[in-house]
Amino acid sequence: MTLILGVDIGGTDIKLGLVDGEGEIRGSGKISTRPAEGPEAAAARVRAWLAESAAGAGAIAAAGVDCAGLVDGERGFLHVSPNLVGWKNVPLRDVFERALGVPAIVENDANAAAYGEWARGAGRGMKNFVCLTLGTGVGGGVIVNGELYRGSSGFAGEIGHAVISADGPLCACGNRGCLEALIGARAIVERAIGMLRGAGGSGNAWGDSPTVEALSRAAASGDAVAAAAFRETGRWLGIALANVVHILAPEAIAIGGGVAGAGDLILEPARATVRDCVMDGAMASVRIVPAELGNRASFIGVSLLALGRLNERR
Ligand SMILES: [Zn+2]
């Protein structure tokens, strides 16, 4: 049995998965990232986890490593990551190959998640598929003709930074009105608080620092302001998705990530907006569905990408 180690590096935790050739998870775990200690230290902790917690599973044949940010998979470099301060122009592939002693690949986390969802989740069996990951940031990944589409720069799929409202709020990337600035977790909370104040409320009906989860619980139990905030969020998402449909005409667009836990509170208005905005009824047949693999999508996807690369070399 071929085993691949998937390493999904977030700002706080590294999620680890031992994935077999069928995409089944044979073991998983979580360790701290501690980005300030640098990539070599993180890779050494991954090696230690493998030795201590996963020794019984057998030897790994390759590793797939993913994180948020601009990742050059071709050259194995991480240029810059919003979550990993100080990890600039890091030869991440080399770092992990040295630490683990097996061939490695690196990939953007949203690309990895899209590939995982396409191979084993909401996009199974499709030729053309798009996956968006909604959280603090908004990531995207695109599958065209059964392959991950990276574009000429290697950075394609950054749907979170498509400009949806030219004069909209400032985005972390420096532009205005990016999808991420309109529907990222912080934007949703600010929208809800703004609406509450506009309606004469105190602004802290959901606690001092409400979360999207708290807001979706409130909306589900009849809170009209929270529901309206999700409706507007879904409308912005729908405008972005209509653009995606016009450019790529995928069979389905899957929506994952923590914010997607709000489910139909966001997805229903998004679907309605897509129906309103697309040029032709035939294009509106695109399915907008919840992602299926949860926070395992990235390490499953990046493992299968690593397996594909390994098979090419053999
Ligand atoms: Zn942006």
Coordinates of C-alpha atoms and ligand atoms in Angstrom, one line a residue:
M1 CA 0.0 0.0 0.0
T2 CA 1.3 3.4 -1.0
L3 CA 1.0 5.9 1.8
I4 CA 1.3 9.7 1.3
L5 CA 1.7 12.2 4.1
G6 CA -0.5 15.3 3.7
V7 CA 0.7 18.4 5.6
D8 CA -1.8 21.2 5.8
I9 CA -0.1 24.2 7.4
G10 CA -2.3 26.8 9.0
G11 CA -1.4 29.8 11.1
T12 CA -2.1 28.0 14.4
D13 CA -2.1 24.3 13.6
I14 CA -0.6 21.8 11.1
K15 CA -3.2 19.2 10.2
L16 CA -1.6 15.9 9.2
G17 CA -3.1 13.0 7.3
L18 CA -1.8 9.6 6.1
V19 CA -3.6 9.0 2.9
D20 CA -3.5 5.9 0.8
G21 CA -3.7 5.6 -3.0
E22 CA -7.5 5.5 -2.9
G23 CA -7.6 8.8 -1.0
E24 CA -8.7 7.0 2.2
I25 CA -7.3 8.4 5.5
R26 CA -5.2 5.9 7.4
G27 CA -4.2 8.1 10.2
S28 CA -4.4 11.8 11.1
G29 CA -3.2 14.3 13.7
K30 CA -2.6 17.9 14.6
I31 CA 0.5 19.7 15.9
S32 CA 1.3 23.4 16.5
T33 CA 2.7 25.5 13.7
R34 CA 4.5 28.1 15.8
P35 CA 5.4 30.0 12.6
A36 CA 7.9 32.3 14.4
E37 CA 10.2 29.3 14.8
G38 CA 10.5 29.0 11.1
P39 CA 9.7 26.4 8.4
E40 CA 12.7 24.0 9.3
A41 CA 11.4 23.7 12.9
A42 CA 7.9 23.0 11.7
A43 CA 9.1 20.3 9.3
A44 CA 11.2 18.8 12.2
R45 CA 8.0 18.6 14.3
V46 CA 6.2 16.9 11.4
R47 CA 9.0 14.3 11.2
A48 CA 8.7 13.8 15.0
W49 CA 4.9 13.3 14.7
L50 CA 5.5 10.7 12.0
A51 CA 8.0 8.8 14.1
E52 CA 6.0 9.0 17.4
S53 CA 2.4 8.8 16.3
A54 CA 2.3 7.2 12.9
A55 CA 5.1 4.7 13.0
G56 CA 2.7 1.8 13.0
A57 CA 1.0 2.9 9.7
G58 CA 4.1 2.1 7.6
A59 CA 6.6 4.1 5.7
I60 CA 5.5 7.1 3.5
A61 CA 6.4 7.3 -0.2
A62 CA 5.9 11.0 -0.6
A63 CA 4.6 14.2 1.1
G64 CA 2.2 16.9 0.0
V65 CA 2.5 20.2 1.8
D66 CA 0.0 23.1 1.5
C67 CA -0.6 26.5 3.0
A68 CA -2.4 29.7 2.3
G69 CA -0.6 32.3 0.2
L70 CA 1.2 32.5 -3.1
V71 CA 2.7 29.1 -3.7
D72 CA 4.8 28.3 -6.7
G73 CA 4.3 24.5 -7.0
E74 CA 6.5 24.2 -10.0
R75 CA 9.6 25.5 -8.2
G76 CA 8.5 24.3 -4.8
F77 CA 8.5 27.8 -3.3
L78 CA 6.3 29.6 -0.9
H79 CA 6.5 33.3 -1.8
V80 CA 4.4 34.8 0.9
S81 CA 1.6 33.6 3.2
P82 CA -0.9 35.7 5.2
N83 CA -0.8 33.2 8.1
L84 CA 3.0 32.5 8.2
V85 CA 4.6 35.8 9.0
G86 CA 8.3 35.7 8.1
W87 CA 8.0 32.7 5.8
K88 CA 9.0 34.7 2.7
N89 CA 10.5 33.1 -0.4
V90 CA 10.9 29.8 1.4
P91 CA 12.0 26.7 -0.6
L92 CA 9.3 24.8 1.2
R93 CA 9.6 21.6 -1.0
D94 CA 13.3 21.3 -0.2
V95 CA 12.7 21.9 3.5
F96 CA 10.2 19.1 3.7
E97 CA 12.2 16.7 1.4
R98 CA 15.3 17.1 3.7
A99 CA 13.2 16.7 6.9
L100 CA 11.2 13.7 5.7
G101 CA 13.6 12.0 3.2
V102 CA 10.9 11.5 0.6
P103 CA 9.8 13.5 -2.5
A104 CA 7.5 16.3 -1.7
I105 CA 5.3 18.8 -3.5
V106 CA 3.9 22.1 -2.3
E107 CA 0.6 23.7 -3.2
N108 CA -1.8 26.5 -2.2
D109 CA -4.2 25.3 0.4
A110 CA -7.4 26.3 -1.5
N111 CA -6.1 24.5 -4.6
A112 CA -5.4 21.5 -2.5
A113 CA -8.9 21.6 -1.0
A114 CA -10.4 22.0 -4.5
Y115 CA -8.5 19.0 -5.7
G116 CA -9.5 16.9 -2.7
E117 CA -13.2 17.8 -3.2
W118 CA -12.9 17.0 -6.9
A119 CA -11.2 13.7 -6.4
R120 CA -13.1 12.4 -3.3
G121 CA -15.8 14.9 -2.4
A122 CA -18.4 17.2 -3.9
G123 CA -16.8 17.2 -7.4
R124 CA -16.4 13.5 -7.9
G125 CA -16.7 12.4 -11.5
M126 CA -16.8 16.0 -12.9
K127 CA -14.6 17.4 -15.6
N128 CA -14.9 21.0 -14.7
F129 CA -15.3 22.1 -11.0
V130 CA -14.7 25.0 -8.8
C131 CA -14.3 25.0 -5.0
L132 CA -14.4 28.1 -2.7
T133 CA -13.2 28.0 0.9
L134 CA -14.8 30.6 3.0
G135 CA -13.3 31.6 6.3
T136 CA -11.2 34.6 7.6
G137 CA -9.9 34.6 4.0
V138 CA -11.6 33.4 0.9
G139 CA -9.7 30.9 -1.2
G140 CA -10.5 29.3 -4.5
G141 CA -9.4 26.4 -6.7
V142 CA -10.3 25.4 -10.2
I143 CA -10.4 22.1 -12.0
V144 CA -10.5 22.2 -15.8
N145 CA -10.8 19.0 -17.8
G146 CA -9.9 16.9 -14.8
E147 CA -6.8 18.8 -13.9
L148 CA -5.9 21.5 -11.3
Y149 CA -5.7 24.7 -13.2
R150 CA -2.8 26.9 -12.1
G151 CA -2.5 29.4 -14.9
S152 CA 0.7 30.8 -16.4
S153 CA 1.9 32.2 -13.0
G154 CA 0.9 29.2 -11.0
F155 CA -1.3 31.4 -8.9
A156 CA -4.7 31.0 -10.7
G157 CA -7.9 30.5 -8.7
E158 CA -7.6 33.5 -6.4
I159 CA -11.3 34.1 -6.6
G160 CA -11.2 35.6 -3.1
H161 CA -9.4 38.6 -4.7
A162 CA -11.7 39.1 -7.7
V163 CA -13.0 42.6 -7.3
I164 CA -16.8 42.4 -6.9
S165 CA -17.5 46.0 -5.8
A166 CA -15.1 48.6 -7.2
D167 CA -15.6 51.1 -4.3
G168 CA -16.1 48.4 -1.7
P169 CA -14.2 47.9 1.6
L170 CA -10.4 47.6 1.8
C171 CA -9.1 44.1 1.4
A172 CA -6.0 42.6 3.2
C173 CA -4.3 42.5 -0.2
G174 CA -4.6 46.3 -0.6
N175 CA -7.3 46.4 -3.2
R176 CA -10.9 47.5 -2.6
G177 CA -14.0 45.4 -2.9
C178 CA -12.4 42.0 -3.3
L179 CA -14.8 39.1 -2.6
E180 CA -12.8 38.4 0.6
A181 CA -13.3 41.9 1.9
L182 CA -17.1 41.5 1.3
I183 CA -17.7 37.9 2.6
G184 CA -14.7 37.0 4.8
A185 CA -15.7 36.2 8.4
R186 CA -14.8 39.7 9.7
A187 CA -16.9 41.4 7.0
I188 CA -19.9 39.3 7.8
V189 CA -19.7 40.2 11.5
E190 CA -19.2 43.9 10.7
R191 CA -22.1 43.8 8.3
A192 CA -24.4 42.3 10.9
I193 CA -23.3 44.8 13.6
G194 CA -23.8 47.7 11.2
M195 CA -27.3 46.4 10.3
L196 CA -28.2 46.0 14.0
R197 CA -27.0 49.6 14.8
G198 CA -28.9 50.9 11.7
A199 CA -32.0 49.2 13.1
G200 CA -31.5 51.0 16.4
G201 CA -30.0 48.0 18.2
S202 CA -27.1 48.3 20.6
G203 CA -24.6 46.4 18.4
N204 CA -23.7 43.7 20.9
A205 CA -26.8 41.5 20.8
W206 CA -24.6 38.6 19.9
G207 CA -21.9 39.2 22.5
D208 CA -18.9 41.5 22.6
S209 CA -17.1 39.8 19.7
P210 CA -19.6 37.7 17.8
T211 CA -18.5 34.9 15.5
V212 CA -20.1 33.9 12.2
E213 CA -21.2 30.7 14.0
A214 CA -23.0 32.7 16.7
L215 CA -24.7 34.8 14.0
S216 CA -25.8 31.7 12.1
R217 CA -27.3 30.2 15.3
A218 CA -29.1 33.5 15.9
A219 CA -30.4 33.6 12.3
A220 CA -31.5 30.0 12.5
S221 CA -33.6 30.8 15.6
G222 CA -35.3 33.7 13.9
D223 CA -33.0 36.7 14.4
A224 CA -34.1 38.8 11.4
V225 CA -31.0 41.1 11.4
A226 CA -28.6 38.2 11.5
A227 CA -30.6 36.6 8.7
A228 CA -30.5 39.8 6.6
A229 CA -26.7 40.0 7.1
F230 CA -26.3 36.5 5.6
R231 CA -28.7 37.3 2.8
E232 CA -26.5 40.3 1.8
T233 CA -23.4 38.1 2.2
G234 CA -25.0 35.5 0.0
R235 CA -25.8 38.1 -2.7
W236 CA -22.2 39.2 -2.9
L237 CA -21.1 35.6 -3.1
G238 CA -23.6 35.0 -5.8
I239 CA -22.2 37.9 -7.9
A240 CA -18.8 36.3 -7.7
L241 CA -20.2 32.9 -8.6
A242 CA -22.0 34.4 -11.6
N243 CA -18.6 35.7 -12.8
V244 CA -17.1 32.2 -12.2
V245 CA -20.0 30.7 -14.2
H246 CA -19.5 33.1 -17.1
I247 CA -15.7 32.5 -17.3
L248 CA -15.5 28.7 -16.5
A249 CA -19.0 27.2 -16.8
P250 CA -18.2 24.4 -14.4
E251 CA -20.6 21.5 -13.6
A252 CA -20.6 22.5 -9.9
I253 CA -19.2 25.0 -7.5
A254 CA -18.6 23.7 -4.0
I255 CA -18.6 26.0 -1.0
G256 CA -16.5 24.9 2.0
G257 CA -14.7 26.4 5.0
G258 CA -15.9 27.5 8.4
V259 CA -18.2 30.3 7.1
A260 CA -19.9 27.8 4.9
G261 CA -21.3 26.2 8.1
A262 CA -24.0 28.9 7.7
G263 CA -25.3 26.7 4.9
D264 CA -28.4 27.8 3.1
L265 CA -28.4 31.1 5.0
I266 CA -25.7 32.0 2.5
L267 CA -26.2 29.5 -0.3
E268 CA -29.8 30.2 -1.1
P269 CA -29.4 33.9 -1.8
A270 CA -26.2 33.1 -3.7
R271 CA -28.1 30.6 -5.9
A272 CA -30.8 33.2 -6.5
T273 CA -28.3 35.8 -7.4
V274 CA -26.6 33.4 -9.9
R275 CA -29.9 32.7 -11.5
D276 CA -30.5 36.5 -11.8
C277 CA -27.1 37.4 -13.1
V278 CA -26.1 34.8 -15.6
M279 CA -26.7 35.5 -19.2
D280 CA -28.6 32.5 -20.1
G281 CA -30.8 30.0 -18.3
A282 CA -28.6 27.1 -19.4
M283 CA -25.7 28.6 -17.5
A284 CA -27.9 28.8 -14.3
S285 CA -28.0 25.0 -14.2
V286 CA -24.6 25.0 -12.5
R287 CA -25.0 23.4 -9.1
I288 CA -23.9 25.3 -6.0
V289 CA -23.3 22.7 -3.3
P290 CA -21.8 22.4 0.1
A291 CA -18.3 20.9 0.1
E292 CA -18.1 17.4 1.6
L293 CA -14.7 16.8 3.1
G294 CA -14.6 19.5 5.8
N295 CA -11.1 20.5 7.0
R296 CA -9.7 17.2 5.6
A297 CA -10.1 18.4 2.0
S298 CA -6.7 20.1 1.8
F299 CA -4.5 17.3 3.2
I300 CA -6.4 14.7 1.1
G301 CA -6.1 16.8 -2.0
V302 CA -2.4 17.6 -1.5
S303 CA -1.7 14.0 -0.8
L304 CA -3.3 12.9 -4.0
L305 CA -1.5 15.6 -6.0
A306 CA 1.8 14.3 -4.4
L307 CA 0.8 10.7 -5.4
G308 CA 0.1 11.9 -9.0
R309 CA 3.6 13.5 -9.2
L310 CA 5.2 10.3 -7.8
N311 CA 3.5 8.1 -10.4
E312 CA 4.6 10.5 -13.2
R313 CA 8.2 9.9 -12.0
R314 CA 8.0 6.2 -11.8
Ligands
ZN1 ZN -8.1 41.2 -2.0

